[in-house]
Short mmCIF file of C-alpha atoms in Angstrom, two decimals:
data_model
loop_
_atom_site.label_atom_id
_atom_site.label_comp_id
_atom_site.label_asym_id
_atom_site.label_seq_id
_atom_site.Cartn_x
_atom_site.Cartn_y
_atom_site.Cartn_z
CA UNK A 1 111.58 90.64 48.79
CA UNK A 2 108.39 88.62 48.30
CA UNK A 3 105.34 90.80 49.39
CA UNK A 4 105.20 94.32 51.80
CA UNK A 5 105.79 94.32 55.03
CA UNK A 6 102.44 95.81 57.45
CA UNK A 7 103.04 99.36 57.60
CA UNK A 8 102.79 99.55 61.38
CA UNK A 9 103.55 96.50 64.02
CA UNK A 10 102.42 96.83 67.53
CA UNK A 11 104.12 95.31 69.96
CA UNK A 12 102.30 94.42 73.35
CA UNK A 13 103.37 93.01 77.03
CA UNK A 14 106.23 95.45 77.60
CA UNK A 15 106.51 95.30 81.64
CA UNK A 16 106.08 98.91 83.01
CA UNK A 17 107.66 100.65 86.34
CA UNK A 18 105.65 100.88 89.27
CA UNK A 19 104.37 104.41 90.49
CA UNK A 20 106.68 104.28 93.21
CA UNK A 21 109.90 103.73 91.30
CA UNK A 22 108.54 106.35 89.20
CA UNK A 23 108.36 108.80 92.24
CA UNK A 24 111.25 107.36 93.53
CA UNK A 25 113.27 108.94 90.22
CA UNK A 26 111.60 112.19 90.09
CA UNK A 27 114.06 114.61 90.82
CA UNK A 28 117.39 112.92 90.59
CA UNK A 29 119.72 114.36 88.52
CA UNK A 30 121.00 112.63 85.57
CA UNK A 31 124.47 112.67 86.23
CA UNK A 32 124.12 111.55 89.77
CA UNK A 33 122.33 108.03 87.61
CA UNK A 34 125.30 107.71 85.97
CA UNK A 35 127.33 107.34 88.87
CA UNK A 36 125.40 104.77 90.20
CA UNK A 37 125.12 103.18 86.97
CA UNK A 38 129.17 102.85 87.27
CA UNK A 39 129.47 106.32 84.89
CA UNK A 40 127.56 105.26 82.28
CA UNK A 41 123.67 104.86 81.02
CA UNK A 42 123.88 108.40 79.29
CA UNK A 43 122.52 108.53 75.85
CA UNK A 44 125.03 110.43 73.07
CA UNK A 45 126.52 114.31 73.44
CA UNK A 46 124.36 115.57 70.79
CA UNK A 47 120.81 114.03 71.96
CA UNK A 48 120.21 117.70 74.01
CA UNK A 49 117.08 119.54 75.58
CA UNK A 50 115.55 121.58 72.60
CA UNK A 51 117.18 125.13 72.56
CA UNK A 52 119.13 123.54 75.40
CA UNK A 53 116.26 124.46 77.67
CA UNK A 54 115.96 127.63 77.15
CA UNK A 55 112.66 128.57 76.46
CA UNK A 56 111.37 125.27 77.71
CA UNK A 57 112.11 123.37 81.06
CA UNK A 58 113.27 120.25 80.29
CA UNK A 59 112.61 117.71 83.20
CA UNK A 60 111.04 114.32 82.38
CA UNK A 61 110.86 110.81 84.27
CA UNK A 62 108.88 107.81 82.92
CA UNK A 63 108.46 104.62 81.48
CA UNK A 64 110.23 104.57 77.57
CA UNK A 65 107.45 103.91 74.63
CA UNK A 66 110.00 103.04 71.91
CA UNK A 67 108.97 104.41 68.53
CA UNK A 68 110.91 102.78 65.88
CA UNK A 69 109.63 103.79 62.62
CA UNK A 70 113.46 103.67 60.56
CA UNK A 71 115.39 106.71 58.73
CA UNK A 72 112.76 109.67 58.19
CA UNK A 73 109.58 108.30 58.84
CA UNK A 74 107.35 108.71 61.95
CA UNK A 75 104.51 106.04 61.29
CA UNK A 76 105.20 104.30 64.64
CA UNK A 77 105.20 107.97 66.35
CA UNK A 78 101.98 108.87 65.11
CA UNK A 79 100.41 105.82 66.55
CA UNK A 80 102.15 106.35 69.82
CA UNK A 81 99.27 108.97 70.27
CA UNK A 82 97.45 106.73 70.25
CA UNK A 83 98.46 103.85 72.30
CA UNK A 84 100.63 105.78 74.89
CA UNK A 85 99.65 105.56 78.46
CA UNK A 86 99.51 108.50 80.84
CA UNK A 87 103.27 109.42 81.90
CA UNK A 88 105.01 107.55 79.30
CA UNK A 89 108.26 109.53 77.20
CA UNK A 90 107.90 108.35 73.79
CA UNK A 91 111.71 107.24 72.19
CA UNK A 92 111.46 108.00 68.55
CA UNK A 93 114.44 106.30 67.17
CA UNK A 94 115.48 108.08 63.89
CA UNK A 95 118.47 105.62 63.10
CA UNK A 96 121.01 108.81 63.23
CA UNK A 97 119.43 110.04 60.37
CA UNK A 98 119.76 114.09 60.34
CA UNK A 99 117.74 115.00 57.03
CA UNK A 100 114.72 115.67 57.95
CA UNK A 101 112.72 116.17 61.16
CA UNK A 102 110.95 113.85 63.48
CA UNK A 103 108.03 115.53 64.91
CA UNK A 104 107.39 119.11 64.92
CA UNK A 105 104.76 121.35 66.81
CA UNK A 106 101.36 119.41 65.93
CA UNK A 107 102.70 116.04 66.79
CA UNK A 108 104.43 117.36 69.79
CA UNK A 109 101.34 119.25 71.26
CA UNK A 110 99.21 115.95 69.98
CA UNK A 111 101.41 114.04 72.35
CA UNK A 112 101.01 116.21 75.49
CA UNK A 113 97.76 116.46 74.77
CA UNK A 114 97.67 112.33 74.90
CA UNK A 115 99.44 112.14 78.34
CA UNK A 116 103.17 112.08 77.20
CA UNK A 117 105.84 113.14 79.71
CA UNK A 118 108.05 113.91 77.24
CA UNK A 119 110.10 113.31 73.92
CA UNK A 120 113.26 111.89 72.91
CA UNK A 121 114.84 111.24 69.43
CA UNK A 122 118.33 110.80 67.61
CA UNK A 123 117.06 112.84 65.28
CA UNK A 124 116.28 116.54 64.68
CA UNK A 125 112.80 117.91 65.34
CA UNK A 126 111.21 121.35 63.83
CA UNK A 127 108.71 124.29 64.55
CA UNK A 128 110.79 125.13 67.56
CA UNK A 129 108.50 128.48 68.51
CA UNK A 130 105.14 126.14 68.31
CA UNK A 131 107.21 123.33 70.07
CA UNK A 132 107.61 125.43 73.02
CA UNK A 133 104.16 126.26 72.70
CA UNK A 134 102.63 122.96 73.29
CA UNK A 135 105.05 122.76 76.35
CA UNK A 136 106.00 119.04 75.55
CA UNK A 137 109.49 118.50 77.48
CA UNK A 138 111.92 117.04 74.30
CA UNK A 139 115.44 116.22 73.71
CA UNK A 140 116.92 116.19 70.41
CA UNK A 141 119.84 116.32 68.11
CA UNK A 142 118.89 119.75 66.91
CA UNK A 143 116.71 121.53 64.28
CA UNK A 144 115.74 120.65 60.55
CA UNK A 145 112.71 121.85 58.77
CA UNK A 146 112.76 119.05 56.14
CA UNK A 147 109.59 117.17 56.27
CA UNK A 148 109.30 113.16 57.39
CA UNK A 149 107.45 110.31 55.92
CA UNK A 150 104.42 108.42 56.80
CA UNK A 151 105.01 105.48 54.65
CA UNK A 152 106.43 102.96 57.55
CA UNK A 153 107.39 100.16 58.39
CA UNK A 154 106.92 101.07 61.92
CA UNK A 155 107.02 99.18 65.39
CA UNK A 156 105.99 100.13 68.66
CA UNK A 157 106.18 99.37 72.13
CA UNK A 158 109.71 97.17 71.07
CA UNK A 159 113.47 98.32 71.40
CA UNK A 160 115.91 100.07 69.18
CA UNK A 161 119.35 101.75 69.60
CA UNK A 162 118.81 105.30 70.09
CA UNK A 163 122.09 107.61 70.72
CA UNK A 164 123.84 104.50 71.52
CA UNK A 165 121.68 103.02 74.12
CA UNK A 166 120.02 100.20 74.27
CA UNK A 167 116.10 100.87 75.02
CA UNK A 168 113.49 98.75 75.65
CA UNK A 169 109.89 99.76 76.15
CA UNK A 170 109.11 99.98 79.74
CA UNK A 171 112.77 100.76 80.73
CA UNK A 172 113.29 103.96 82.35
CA UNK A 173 113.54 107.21 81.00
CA UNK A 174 115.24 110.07 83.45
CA UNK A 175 116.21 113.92 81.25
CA UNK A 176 117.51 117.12 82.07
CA UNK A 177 119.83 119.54 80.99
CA UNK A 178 122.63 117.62 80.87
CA UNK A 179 120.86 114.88 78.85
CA UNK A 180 119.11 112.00 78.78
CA UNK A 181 119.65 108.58 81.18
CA UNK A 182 117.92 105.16 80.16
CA UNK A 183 118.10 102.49 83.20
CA UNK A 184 117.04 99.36 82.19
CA UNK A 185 113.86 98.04 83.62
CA UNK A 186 115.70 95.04 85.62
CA UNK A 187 117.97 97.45 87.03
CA UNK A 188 115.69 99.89 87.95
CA UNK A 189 115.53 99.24 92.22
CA UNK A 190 119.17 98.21 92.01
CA UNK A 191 119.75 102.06 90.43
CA UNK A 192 117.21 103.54 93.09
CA UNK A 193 119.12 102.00 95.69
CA UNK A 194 122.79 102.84 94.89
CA UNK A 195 121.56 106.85 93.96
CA UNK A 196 120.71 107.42 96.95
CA UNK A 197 124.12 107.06 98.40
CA UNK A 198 125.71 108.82 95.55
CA UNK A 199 123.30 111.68 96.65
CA UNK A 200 124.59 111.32 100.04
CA UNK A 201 128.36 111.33 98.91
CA UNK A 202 128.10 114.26 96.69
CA UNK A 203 125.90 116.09 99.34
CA UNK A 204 129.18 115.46 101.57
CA UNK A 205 131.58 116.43 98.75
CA UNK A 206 129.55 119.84 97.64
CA UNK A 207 129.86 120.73 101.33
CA UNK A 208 133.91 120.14 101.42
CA UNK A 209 134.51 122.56 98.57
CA UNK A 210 132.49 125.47 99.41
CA UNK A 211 134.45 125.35 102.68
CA UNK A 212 137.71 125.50 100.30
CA UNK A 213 138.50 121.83 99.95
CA UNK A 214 140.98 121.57 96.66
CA UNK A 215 142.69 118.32 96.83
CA UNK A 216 141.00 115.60 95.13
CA UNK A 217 143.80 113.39 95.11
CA UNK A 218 146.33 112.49 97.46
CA UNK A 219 149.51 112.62 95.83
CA UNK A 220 151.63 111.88 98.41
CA UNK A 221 149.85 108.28 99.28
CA UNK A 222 150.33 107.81 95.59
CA UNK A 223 154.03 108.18 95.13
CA UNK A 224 154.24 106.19 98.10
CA UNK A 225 152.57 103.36 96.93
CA UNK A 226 154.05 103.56 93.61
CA UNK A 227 150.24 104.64 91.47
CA UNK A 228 151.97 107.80 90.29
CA UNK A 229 156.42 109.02 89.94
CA UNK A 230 158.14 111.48 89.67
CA UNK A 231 160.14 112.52 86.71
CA UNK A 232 162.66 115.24 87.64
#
């Protein structure tokens, strides 16, 4: 290659949720999302509250500040502390890469300390007692005490694939326990609209099985219309 790369690219424009559709997700539980998302939206099984929220509750909602600084280096992280607005959950994209660690307890309590809602990576993170500490909500693949790099290239505020979603700075960023939803920013009132009925039909649901429902399908109806047989 002819000539280096800048070390660090900002990227500017992204559009950004309104503080209503922010309120509007604050709350919701991830999996109900999903539903309305037609089951899906969820970022990979192994992307998972730190210590699995243990020692630290894990609830975020806000706007995504992608991070993408490649395999084992955190250049574009380090100037998310500095560019972040108030509320936003930085998305350090790590590649996959599981040698090293993304951001341990000084970057993590630099972040809260800058306004961040919270963290998420495809990576592992280290420090874990100083993590909890700094009280900075974060999902992650687990931990590593290897050290990262600072060398870059770096971009931020653009998109990468982290845990095999799609995000875009300025999308949506919902976490819990269970994990960690991204709704795209276009569909973000469609979502809002459609959870609130999937709230409605589990409310309905939760209410049938503590008063012993325990027949989710209709088995009958299905033989009859030919969906399911019987072998004997």
């Amino acid at each position: 290659m002819i000539g280096e790369p800048p070390r660090l690219t900002i990227v500017k424009g992204a559009p950004r949720p309104t503080e209503a559709q922010i309120a509007a997700l604050q709350g919701v539980e991830t999996a109900f999302l999903c539903d309305a998302m037609g089951g899906m939206g969820a970022m990979a099984t192994p992307i998972a509250p730190i210590g699995f929220g243990r020692d630290l509750d894990c609830h975020a909602v806000g706007p995504a500040l992608v991070a993408d600084s490649g395999p084992a280096d955190i250049i574009a992280t380090l100037a998310a502390v500095n560019l972040l607005t108030l509320g936003d959950i930085v998305v350090h994209a790590a590649h996959g890469n599981q040698d090293r660690a993304t951001i341990g307890d000084q970057l993590s309590g630099m972040l809260k300390n800058a306004g961040a809602a919270g963290f998420v990576t495809d990576g592992p993170m280290r420090d874990y007692t100083g993590i909890v500490a700094a009280g900075l909500p974060a999902w992650c693949t687990g931990l590593n005490p290897n050290s990262p790099y600072t060398s870059g290239p770096g971009t931020l505020g653009a998109s990468a694939t982290v845990g095999g979603c799609h995000v875009a700075t300025g999308d949506m960023i919902v976490a819990d326990r269970n994990g960690v939803v991204v709704i795209p920013f276009a569909r973000i009132d469609e979502v809002i609209g459609r959870v609130q009925e999937v709230q409605k039909l589990e409310s309905e649901l939760e209410a049938k099985v503590k008063d012993g429902f325990k027949a989710p399908l209709d088995i009958d109806a299905m033989l009859a219309d030919g969906s399911a047989v019987e072998i004997v």
